[in-house]
Amino acid sequence: MSAAQPGTSVGRAGEPPSRRRAHVVGALVGLVLGPPALAFLASGAQSLVTGSGGVDGLAGWPWLLAGVVLLVGIAATAAFASSLALVVAGLWAVVPGLVGGATARALLSGPGPLELRSAVSVLAFSGVLLAVAVALLGSALGVHLARRAGRRQEQVDAAPEPAVPDQDDEVAVSPQPPLPPPSRLWTHVLVAVFSVALSPATIVLLGQGVTRLSLTLGVDGGARPWQEPRVLTACALLVVVLALVGWSSLGAQLAGWLVYLLPVVVAALAIAGQQWALDLLLRLDRAVGVVTMLGTGGLAMLGLVLVLGGAAGHVARRTGRRLERAERAVPVTG
């Protein structure tokens, strides 16, 4: 008799374990942890980049670390239990991110700590909040596809090999020895190359869209990310990169670490007095508007979501295999 997997409940005899409890847990985690995770990350990232909130922005570290811990909890729940954790967390931000300027005005006039409300309002009117929300939803899609891929892989590996006639007795048959699983090297390489190739276009489109939305807010007091084609196209590219996690988690993790977080390193070097980094940052700002995105903390948040989405997909593939083995272990009666 095998033990039930975490997040599952054993059904009646002959039926696979139910995952209803896992989905409920995932939805609750996203519902409870989603808003504070986004608010803490926004406040911490902006404080560290701009140097506000304390000596050299050091007061932003507690907010940033708290947001990272909460987002890791959401991603882990999606990987081990249900991708609804990422779905619900993304839905918290997708509608406020679409309306942008209206969300910013409501936050600035509402209750709660001004530091957190101001940080999220900057993300909202600049369009970065919409991009982060779409990245969370794309991560949920990638985790879902990765879990299903793990189940399919387990089904293929568990399928019996066709029997072959014995050399001494044509009637008797003996099973072929199990074949090693096929290598996934080329899948990892192709997905990584494709994801990294899409990342510069995503940064350029998002940066140009963020700059236009910031100017719009200053001119007529309104910013509508749902009407900005560059932001919407960047969001579509984010979904593509994260959906590829269903085939390989390497691409999203490389895109997060090497591309989205790279401008943050360049900005830190520029602030530290490295002239070459300052010159590069100014060129990037003229071409892309990257300083605006750095000031909102949006690049750091997007990079973190990409990295965690890829890691969650990697774990979800293994979880899918364990779920498939658990269902195969359920005895069939009747």
mmCIF file of C-alpha atoms in Angstrom:
data_model
loop_
_atom_site.group_PDB
_atom_site.id
_atom_site.type_symbol
_atom_site.label_atom_id
_atom_site.label_comp_id
_atom_site.label_asym_id
_atom_site.label_seq_id
_atom_site.Cartn_x
_atom_site.Cartn_y
_atom_site.Cartn_z
ATOM 1 C CA MET A 1 0.000 0.000 0.000
ATOM 2 C CA SER A 2 1.522 3.307 -1.094
ATOM 3 C CA ALA A 3 1.192 6.600 0.682
ATOM 4 C CA ALA A 4 -0.691 9.417 -1.005
ATOM 5 C CA GLN A 5 1.333 12.223 -2.522
ATOM 6 C CA PRO A 6 1.336 15.640 -0.830
ATOM 7 C CA GLY A 7 -1.655 17.681 -1.898
ATOM 8 C CA THR A 8 -3.695 14.660 -2.976
ATOM 9 C CA SER A 9 -6.467 12.690 -1.329
ATOM 10 C CA VAL A 10 -7.100 9.033 -1.962
ATOM 11 C CA GLY A 11 -10.274 8.383 -3.920
ATOM 12 C CA ARG A 12 -12.435 5.318 -3.998
ATOM 13 C CA ALA A 13 -10.921 1.991 -4.978
ATOM 14 C CA GLY A 14 -9.995 1.962 -8.648
ATOM 15 C CA GLU A 15 -9.972 5.746 -8.944
ATOM 16 C CA PRO A 16 -6.864 7.979 -9.116
ATOM 17 C CA PRO A 17 -6.169 10.229 -6.113
ATOM 18 C CA SER A 18 -8.071 13.498 -6.194
ATOM 19 C CA ARG A 19 -6.098 16.738 -6.530
ATOM 20 C CA ARG A 20 -8.939 18.964 -5.312
ATOM 21 C CA ARG A 21 -7.158 19.707 -2.057
ATOM 22 C CA ALA A 22 -3.983 20.705 -3.931
ATOM 23 C CA HIS A 23 -5.935 23.159 -6.101
ATOM 24 C CA VAL A 24 -7.652 24.689 -3.058
ATOM 25 C CA VAL A 25 -4.305 25.112 -1.284
ATOM 26 C CA GLY A 26 -2.771 26.691 -4.393
ATOM 27 C CA ALA A 27 -5.632 29.164 -4.807
ATOM 28 C CA LEU A 28 -5.515 30.171 -1.137
ATOM 29 C CA VAL A 29 -1.744 30.687 -1.190
ATOM 30 C CA GLY A 30 -1.974 32.905 -4.265
ATOM 31 C CA LEU A 31 -4.894 34.808 -2.782
ATOM 32 C CA VAL A 32 -3.178 35.506 0.536
ATOM 33 C CA LEU A 33 0.472 35.909 -0.483
ATOM 34 C CA GLY A 34 0.082 37.533 -3.918
ATOM 35 C CA PRO A 35 -0.693 41.173 -2.975
ATOM 36 C CA PRO A 36 1.897 41.546 -0.174
ATOM 37 C CA ALA A 37 4.549 39.811 -2.302
ATOM 38 C CA LEU A 38 4.073 42.308 -5.138
ATOM 39 C CA ALA A 39 3.903 45.318 -2.792
ATOM 40 C CA PHE A 40 6.998 44.305 -0.807
ATOM 41 C CA LEU A 41 9.006 43.557 -3.955
ATOM 42 C CA ALA A 42 7.998 46.861 -5.549
ATOM 43 C CA SER A 43 8.934 48.910 -2.490
ATOM 44 C CA GLY A 44 12.213 47.099 -1.860
ATOM 45 C CA ALA A 45 13.383 47.134 -5.473
ATOM 46 C CA GLN A 46 12.596 50.837 -5.934
ATOM 47 C CA SER A 47 14.293 51.814 -2.669
ATOM 48 C CA LEU A 48 17.463 49.920 -3.549
ATOM 49 C CA VAL A 49 17.659 51.256 -7.114
ATOM 50 C CA THR A 50 16.871 54.884 -6.341
ATOM 51 C CA GLY A 51 18.668 55.045 -2.985
ATOM 52 C CA SER A 52 15.544 56.240 -1.178
ATOM 53 C CA GLY A 53 14.131 55.112 2.146
ATOM 54 C CA GLY A 54 17.383 55.269 4.087
ATOM 55 C CA VAL A 55 21.151 55.429 3.762
ATOM 56 C CA ASP A 56 21.875 54.396 0.160
ATOM 57 C CA GLY A 57 18.517 52.652 0.014
ATOM 58 C CA LEU A 58 19.465 50.013 2.582
ATOM 59 C CA ALA A 59 16.017 50.333 4.142
ATOM 60 C CA GLY A 60 14.670 48.593 1.052
ATOM 61 C CA TRP A 61 16.379 45.298 1.847
ATOM 62 C CA PRO A 62 13.827 44.066 4.426
ATOM 63 C CA TRP A 63 10.948 44.770 2.015
ATOM 64 C CA LEU A 64 12.764 43.078 -0.854
ATOM 65 C CA LEU A 65 13.682 39.989 1.162
ATOM 66 C CA ALA A 66 10.124 39.684 2.501
ATOM 67 C CA GLY A 67 8.758 39.887 -1.040
ATOM 68 C CA VAL A 68 11.238 37.301 -2.302
ATOM 69 C CA VAL A 69 10.288 34.891 0.505
ATOM 70 C CA LEU A 70 6.573 35.268 -0.278
ATOM 71 C CA LEU A 71 7.108 34.850 -4.026
ATOM 72 C CA VAL A 72 9.247 31.766 -3.424
ATOM 73 C CA GLY A 73 6.387 30.374 -1.329
ATOM 74 C CA ILE A 74 3.932 30.977 -4.176
ATOM 75 C CA ALA A 75 6.255 29.357 -6.735
ATOM 76 C CA ALA A 76 6.933 26.357 -4.482
ATOM 77 C CA THR A 77 3.214 25.834 -3.918
ATOM 78 C CA ALA A 78 2.657 25.941 -7.678
ATOM 79 C CA ALA A 79 5.430 23.401 -8.235
ATOM 80 C CA PHE A 80 4.444 20.910 -5.544
ATOM 81 C CA ALA A 81 0.676 21.390 -5.354
ATOM 82 C CA SER A 82 -1.127 23.413 -8.023
ATOM 83 C CA SER A 83 -0.270 26.112 -10.565
ATOM 84 C CA LEU A 84 -3.359 27.995 -9.331
ATOM 85 C CA ALA A 85 -1.047 29.661 -6.803
ATOM 86 C CA LEU A 86 0.651 31.577 -9.628
ATOM 87 C CA VAL A 87 -2.629 32.082 -11.501
ATOM 88 C CA VAL A 88 -4.355 33.765 -8.552
ATOM 89 C CA ALA A 89 -1.262 35.851 -7.740
ATOM 90 C CA GLY A 90 -1.177 37.047 -11.339
ATOM 91 C CA LEU A 91 -4.906 37.801 -11.424
ATOM 92 C CA TRP A 92 -4.451 40.062 -8.394
ATOM 93 C CA ALA A 93 -2.325 42.360 -10.570
ATOM 94 C CA VAL A 94 -3.556 41.899 -14.141
ATOM 95 C CA VAL A 95 -6.685 44.104 -13.961
ATOM 96 C CA PRO A 96 -5.000 46.932 -11.967
ATOM 97 C CA GLY A 97 -2.100 46.661 -14.393
ATOM 98 C CA LEU A 98 -4.376 47.039 -17.417
ATOM 99 C CA VAL A 99 -5.978 50.279 -16.248
ATOM 100 C CA GLY A 100 -2.664 51.681 -14.982
ATOM 101 C CA GLY A 101 -3.233 55.353 -14.232
ATOM 102 C CA ALA A 102 -6.594 54.788 -12.566
ATOM 103 C CA THR A 103 -4.991 52.213 -10.272
ATOM 104 C CA ALA A 104 -2.198 54.631 -9.403
ATOM 105 C CA ARG A 105 -4.639 57.394 -8.457
ATOM 106 C CA ALA A 106 -6.739 55.018 -6.344
ATOM 107 C CA LEU A 107 -3.670 53.727 -4.503
ATOM 108 C CA LEU A 108 -2.274 57.176 -3.758
ATOM 109 C CA SER A 109 -5.565 58.309 -2.252
ATOM 110 C CA GLY A 110 -6.313 55.074 -0.384
ATOM 111 C CA PRO A 111 -5.424 53.751 3.073
ATOM 112 C CA GLY A 112 -2.330 51.850 4.079
ATOM 113 C CA PRO A 113 1.413 52.583 4.250
ATOM 114 C CA LEU A 114 2.277 55.333 1.786
ATOM 115 C CA GLU A 115 5.616 53.727 0.933
ATOM 116 C CA LEU A 116 3.969 50.551 -0.331
ATOM 117 C CA ARG A 117 1.089 52.341 -2.069
ATOM 118 C CA SER A 118 3.461 54.700 -3.854
ATOM 119 C CA ALA A 119 5.717 51.861 -5.034
ATOM 120 C CA VAL A 120 2.851 49.846 -6.517
ATOM 121 C CA SER A 121 1.337 52.971 -8.102
ATOM 122 C CA VAL A 122 4.601 53.603 -9.980
ATOM 123 C CA LEU A 123 4.489 50.046 -11.322
ATOM 124 C CA ALA A 124 0.855 50.500 -12.314
ATOM 125 C CA PHE A 125 1.037 53.705 -14.354
ATOM 126 C CA SER A 126 4.317 52.671 -16.041
ATOM 127 C CA GLY A 127 2.880 49.383 -17.335
ATOM 128 C CA VAL A 128 5.389 47.274 -15.409
ATOM 129 C CA LEU A 129 2.675 45.902 -13.112
ATOM 130 C CA LEU A 130 0.887 44.485 -16.148
ATOM 131 C CA ALA A 131 4.115 42.864 -17.359
ATOM 132 C CA VAL A 132 4.742 41.299 -13.929
ATOM 133 C CA ALA A 133 1.146 40.021 -13.784
ATOM 134 C CA VAL A 134 1.458 38.468 -17.245
ATOM 135 C CA ALA A 135 4.789 36.917 -16.238
ATOM 136 C CA LEU A 136 3.112 35.279 -13.236
ATOM 137 C CA LEU A 137 0.334 33.921 -15.450
ATOM 138 C CA GLY A 138 2.907 32.735 -17.994
ATOM 139 C CA SER A 139 4.803 30.993 -15.191
ATOM 140 C CA ALA A 140 1.593 29.222 -14.197
ATOM 141 C CA LEU A 141 1.183 28.009 -17.786
ATOM 142 C CA GLY A 142 4.780 26.789 -17.904
ATOM 143 C CA VAL A 143 4.427 24.952 -14.578
ATOM 144 C CA HIS A 144 1.189 23.319 -15.754
ATOM 145 C CA LEU A 145 2.770 22.171 -19.015
ATOM 146 C CA ALA A 146 5.887 20.919 -17.203
ATOM 147 C CA ARG A 147 3.812 18.849 -14.785
ATOM 148 C CA ARG A 148 1.897 17.289 -17.683
ATOM 149 C CA ALA A 149 5.170 16.605 -19.499
ATOM 150 C CA GLY A 150 6.465 14.819 -16.410
ATOM 151 C CA ARG A 151 3.385 12.625 -16.328
ATOM 152 C CA ARG A 152 3.761 11.788 -20.020
ATOM 153 C CA GLN A 153 7.436 10.985 -19.541
ATOM 154 C CA GLU A 154 6.579 8.628 -16.689
ATOM 155 C CA GLN A 155 3.922 6.932 -18.839
ATOM 156 C CA VAL A 156 6.438 6.370 -21.637
ATOM 157 C CA ASP A 157 9.111 5.074 -19.276
ATOM 158 C CA ALA A 158 6.639 2.725 -17.557
ATOM 159 C CA ALA A 159 5.250 1.279 -20.809
ATOM 160 C CA PRO A 160 6.276 -2.384 -21.248
ATOM 161 C CA GLU A 161 8.730 -3.124 -24.017
ATOM 162 C CA PRO A 162 7.467 -5.432 -26.800
ATOM 163 C CA ALA A 163 8.380 -9.044 -26.242
ATOM 164 C CA VAL A 164 10.625 -10.937 -28.680
ATOM 165 C CA PRO A 165 10.675 -14.698 -29.381
ATOM 166 C CA ASP A 166 13.239 -16.689 -27.453
ATOM 167 C CA GLN A 167 16.015 -18.097 -29.616
ATOM 168 C CA ASP A 168 15.583 -21.628 -28.183
ATOM 169 C CA ASP A 169 11.802 -21.682 -28.233
ATOM 170 C CA GLU A 170 9.828 -19.722 -30.819
ATOM 171 C CA VAL A 171 6.721 -19.913 -28.645
ATOM 172 C CA ALA A 172 8.242 -18.616 -25.450
ATOM 173 C CA VAL A 173 8.953 -14.944 -25.382
ATOM 174 C CA SER A 174 11.187 -12.779 -23.253
ATOM 175 C CA PRO A 175 10.885 -9.027 -22.683
ATOM 176 C CA GLN A 176 13.486 -6.725 -24.114
ATOM 177 C CA PRO A 177 15.753 -4.973 -21.616
ATOM 178 C CA PRO A 178 14.522 -1.468 -20.771
ATOM 179 C CA LEU A 179 15.951 1.285 -22.935
ATOM 180 C CA PRO A 180 17.557 4.336 -21.328
ATOM 181 C CA PRO A 181 15.414 7.497 -21.484
ATOM 182 C CA PRO A 182 16.138 9.718 -24.500
ATOM 183 C CA SER A 183 18.471 12.633 -23.944
ATOM 184 C CA ARG A 184 16.875 16.063 -23.547
ATOM 185 C CA LEU A 185 20.114 17.929 -24.309
ATOM 186 C CA TRP A 186 18.945 19.411 -27.605
ATOM 187 C CA THR A 187 15.621 20.425 -26.088
ATOM 188 C CA HIS A 188 17.464 22.398 -23.398
ATOM 189 C CA VAL A 189 19.786 23.996 -25.964
ATOM 190 C CA LEU A 190 17.037 25.022 -28.386
ATOM 191 C CA VAL A 191 14.747 26.395 -25.686
ATOM 192 C CA ALA A 192 17.617 28.312 -24.053
ATOM 193 C CA VAL A 193 18.726 29.863 -27.357
ATOM 194 C CA PHE A 194 15.175 30.799 -28.346
ATOM 195 C CA SER A 195 14.337 32.284 -24.939
ATOM 196 C CA VAL A 196 17.513 34.361 -24.723
ATOM 197 C CA ALA A 197 16.991 35.536 -28.313
ATOM 198 C CA LEU A 198 13.501 36.826 -27.443
ATOM 199 C CA SER A 199 14.645 38.624 -24.308
ATOM 200 C CA PRO A 200 16.327 41.701 -25.886
ATOM 201 C CA ALA A 201 13.223 42.382 -27.980
ATOM 202 C CA THR A 202 11.103 42.082 -24.844
ATOM 203 C CA ILE A 203 13.292 44.590 -22.987
ATOM 204 C CA VAL A 204 13.284 47.078 -25.881
ATOM 205 C CA LEU A 205 9.514 46.928 -26.387
ATOM 206 C CA LEU A 206 8.753 47.127 -22.685
ATOM 207 C CA GLY A 207 11.199 49.981 -22.142
ATOM 208 C CA GLN A 208 9.759 52.035 -24.979
ATOM 209 C CA GLY A 209 6.222 51.362 -23.780
ATOM 210 C CA VAL A 210 7.067 52.299 -20.198
ATOM 211 C CA THR A 211 8.605 55.586 -21.376
ATOM 212 C CA ARG A 212 5.519 56.463 -23.425
ATOM 213 C CA LEU A 213 3.169 55.646 -20.552
ATOM 214 C CA SER A 214 5.218 57.736 -18.109
ATOM 215 C CA LEU A 215 5.046 60.708 -20.509
ATOM 216 C CA THR A 216 1.309 60.195 -20.960
ATOM 217 C CA LEU A 217 0.769 60.379 -17.211
ATOM 218 C CA GLY A 218 2.613 63.676 -17.074
ATOM 219 C CA VAL A 219 0.708 65.199 -20.014
ATOM 220 C CA ASP A 220 -2.934 64.273 -19.423
ATOM 221 C CA GLY A 221 -2.862 62.506 -16.047
ATOM 222 C CA GLY A 222 -3.762 59.117 -17.485
ATOM 223 C CA ALA A 223 -1.809 55.990 -18.376
ATOM 224 C CA ARG A 224 -3.569 53.088 -20.081
ATOM 225 C CA PRO A 225 -1.250 50.082 -20.564
ATOM 226 C CA TRP A 226 -4.006 48.133 -22.328
ATOM 227 C CA GLN A 227 -3.785 50.708 -25.155
ATOM 228 C CA GLU A 228 0.018 50.584 -25.487
ATOM 229 C CA PRO A 229 0.929 48.046 -28.230
ATOM 230 C CA ARG A 230 4.608 47.859 -27.226
ATOM 231 C CA VAL A 231 3.772 46.793 -23.678
ATOM 232 C CA LEU A 232 1.225 44.250 -24.916
ATOM 233 C CA THR A 233 3.721 42.790 -27.388
ATOM 234 C CA ALA A 234 6.361 42.533 -24.665
ATOM 235 C CA CYS A 235 3.817 40.716 -22.487
ATOM 236 C CA ALA A 236 3.122 38.260 -25.312
ATOM 237 C CA LEU A 237 6.843 37.520 -25.638
ATOM 238 C CA LEU A 238 7.050 36.943 -21.882
ATOM 239 C CA VAL A 239 4.274 34.363 -22.134
ATOM 240 C CA VAL A 240 6.124 32.577 -24.950
ATOM 241 C CA VAL A 241 9.364 32.407 -22.955
ATOM 242 C CA LEU A 242 7.591 31.090 -19.869
ATOM 243 C CA ALA A 243 5.398 28.628 -21.781
ATOM 244 C CA LEU A 244 8.612 27.025 -23.052
ATOM 245 C CA VAL A 245 9.241 25.954 -19.444
ATOM 246 C CA GLY A 246 6.939 23.053 -20.314
ATOM 247 C CA TRP A 247 9.764 21.705 -22.486
ATOM 248 C CA SER A 248 12.803 23.023 -20.608
ATOM 249 C CA SER A 249 13.206 25.290 -17.593
ATOM 250 C CA LEU A 250 16.670 26.412 -18.659
ATOM 251 C CA GLY A 251 15.508 29.122 -21.062
ATOM 252 C CA ALA A 252 13.436 31.101 -18.561
ATOM 253 C CA GLN A 253 16.152 30.913 -15.926
ATOM 254 C CA LEU A 254 18.834 32.147 -18.315
ATOM 255 C CA ALA A 255 16.566 34.937 -19.527
ATOM 256 C CA GLY A 256 15.974 36.011 -15.939
ATOM 257 C CA TRP A 257 19.556 35.870 -14.707
ATOM 258 C CA LEU A 258 21.535 36.972 -17.749
ATOM 259 C CA VAL A 259 19.258 39.505 -19.422
ATOM 260 C CA TYR A 260 16.682 41.027 -17.097
ATOM 261 C CA LEU A 261 18.984 41.267 -14.102
ATOM 262 C CA LEU A 262 21.970 42.426 -16.185
ATOM 263 C CA PRO A 263 20.854 46.106 -16.353
ATOM 264 C CA VAL A 264 20.512 46.080 -12.564
ATOM 265 C CA VAL A 265 24.179 45.090 -12.268
ATOM 266 C CA VAL A 266 25.168 47.779 -14.772
ATOM 267 C CA ALA A 267 23.204 50.385 -12.773
ATOM 268 C CA ALA A 268 24.872 49.302 -9.522
ATOM 269 C CA LEU A 269 28.305 49.687 -11.139
ATOM 270 C CA ALA A 270 27.334 53.110 -12.492
ATOM 271 C CA ILE A 271 26.202 54.242 -9.035
ATOM 272 C CA ALA A 272 29.480 52.927 -7.628
ATOM 273 C CA GLY A 273 31.364 55.300 -9.946
ATOM 274 C CA GLN A 274 32.285 53.063 -12.884
ATOM 275 C CA GLN A 275 32.314 55.463 -15.855
ATOM 276 C CA TRP A 276 31.978 52.750 -18.513
ATOM 277 C CA ALA A 277 28.861 51.436 -16.785
ATOM 278 C CA LEU A 278 27.395 54.952 -16.660
ATOM 279 C CA ASP A 279 28.068 55.483 -20.362
ATOM 280 C CA LEU A 280 26.455 52.136 -21.202
ATOM 281 C CA LEU A 281 23.448 52.933 -19.026
ATOM 282 C CA LEU A 282 22.953 56.288 -20.748
ATOM 283 C CA ARG A 283 23.112 54.660 -24.189
ATOM 284 C CA LEU A 284 20.581 52.059 -23.087
ATOM 285 C CA ASP A 285 18.326 54.799 -21.762
ATOM 286 C CA ARG A 286 18.404 56.745 -25.024
ATOM 287 C CA ALA A 287 17.563 53.622 -27.044
ATOM 288 C CA VAL A 288 15.259 51.759 -24.698
ATOM 289 C CA GLY A 289 14.306 53.914 -21.718
ATOM 290 C CA VAL A 290 15.881 51.373 -19.396
ATOM 291 C CA VAL A 291 16.436 53.906 -16.585
ATOM 292 C CA THR A 292 12.682 54.290 -16.157
ATOM 293 C CA MET A 293 12.295 50.530 -15.781
ATOM 294 C CA LEU A 294 15.213 50.386 -13.365
ATOM 295 C CA GLY A 295 13.700 53.169 -11.289
ATOM 296 C CA THR A 296 10.432 51.267 -10.926
ATOM 297 C CA GLY A 297 12.256 48.073 -9.940
ATOM 298 C CA GLY A 298 10.415 46.382 -12.774
ATOM 299 C CA LEU A 299 13.425 44.669 -14.351
ATOM 300 C CA ALA A 300 14.450 43.101 -11.056
ATOM 301 C CA MET A 301 10.894 41.873 -10.436
ATOM 302 C CA LEU A 302 10.559 40.454 -13.944
ATOM 303 C CA GLY A 303 13.921 38.728 -13.653
ATOM 304 C CA LEU A 304 12.905 37.181 -10.344
ATOM 305 C CA VAL A 305 9.586 35.929 -11.735
ATOM 306 C CA LEU A 306 11.351 34.391 -14.743
ATOM 307 C CA VAL A 307 13.932 32.615 -12.606
ATOM 308 C CA LEU A 308 11.366 31.318 -10.122
ATOM 309 C CA GLY A 309 8.990 30.337 -12.927
ATOM 310 C CA GLY A 310 11.722 28.253 -14.523
ATOM 311 C CA ALA A 311 12.701 26.666 -11.214
ATOM 312 C CA ALA A 312 9.060 25.894 -10.404
ATOM 313 C CA GLY A 313 8.662 24.246 -13.813
ATOM 314 C CA HIS A 314 11.711 22.057 -13.165
ATOM 315 C CA VAL A 315 10.260 20.879 -9.849
ATOM 316 C CA ALA A 316 6.770 20.492 -11.354
ATOM 317 C CA ARG A 317 8.081 18.060 -13.973
ATOM 318 C CA ARG A 318 9.399 15.829 -11.197
ATOM 319 C CA THR A 319 6.157 16.255 -9.255
ATOM 320 C CA GLY A 320 4.213 15.150 -12.319
ATOM 321 C CA ARG A 321 6.246 11.966 -12.504
ATOM 322 C CA ARG A 322 5.584 11.235 -8.826
ATOM 323 C CA LEU A 323 1.860 11.858 -9.289
ATOM 324 C CA GLU A 324 1.763 9.466 -12.227
ATOM 325 C CA ARG A 325 3.553 6.781 -10.230
ATOM 326 C CA ALA A 326 1.128 7.308 -7.337
ATOM 327 C CA GLU A 327 -1.897 6.890 -9.618
ATOM 328 C CA ARG A 328 -0.437 3.732 -11.140
ATOM 329 C CA ALA A 329 -0.003 2.320 -7.626
ATOM 330 C CA VAL A 330 -3.737 2.648 -6.845
ATOM 331 C CA PRO A 331 -5.258 -0.872 -6.996
ATOM 332 C CA VAL A 332 -8.101 -1.471 -9.454
ATOM 333 C CA THR A 333 -10.974 -3.605 -8.145
ATOM 334 C CA GLY A 334 -14.075 -5.059 -9.732
#
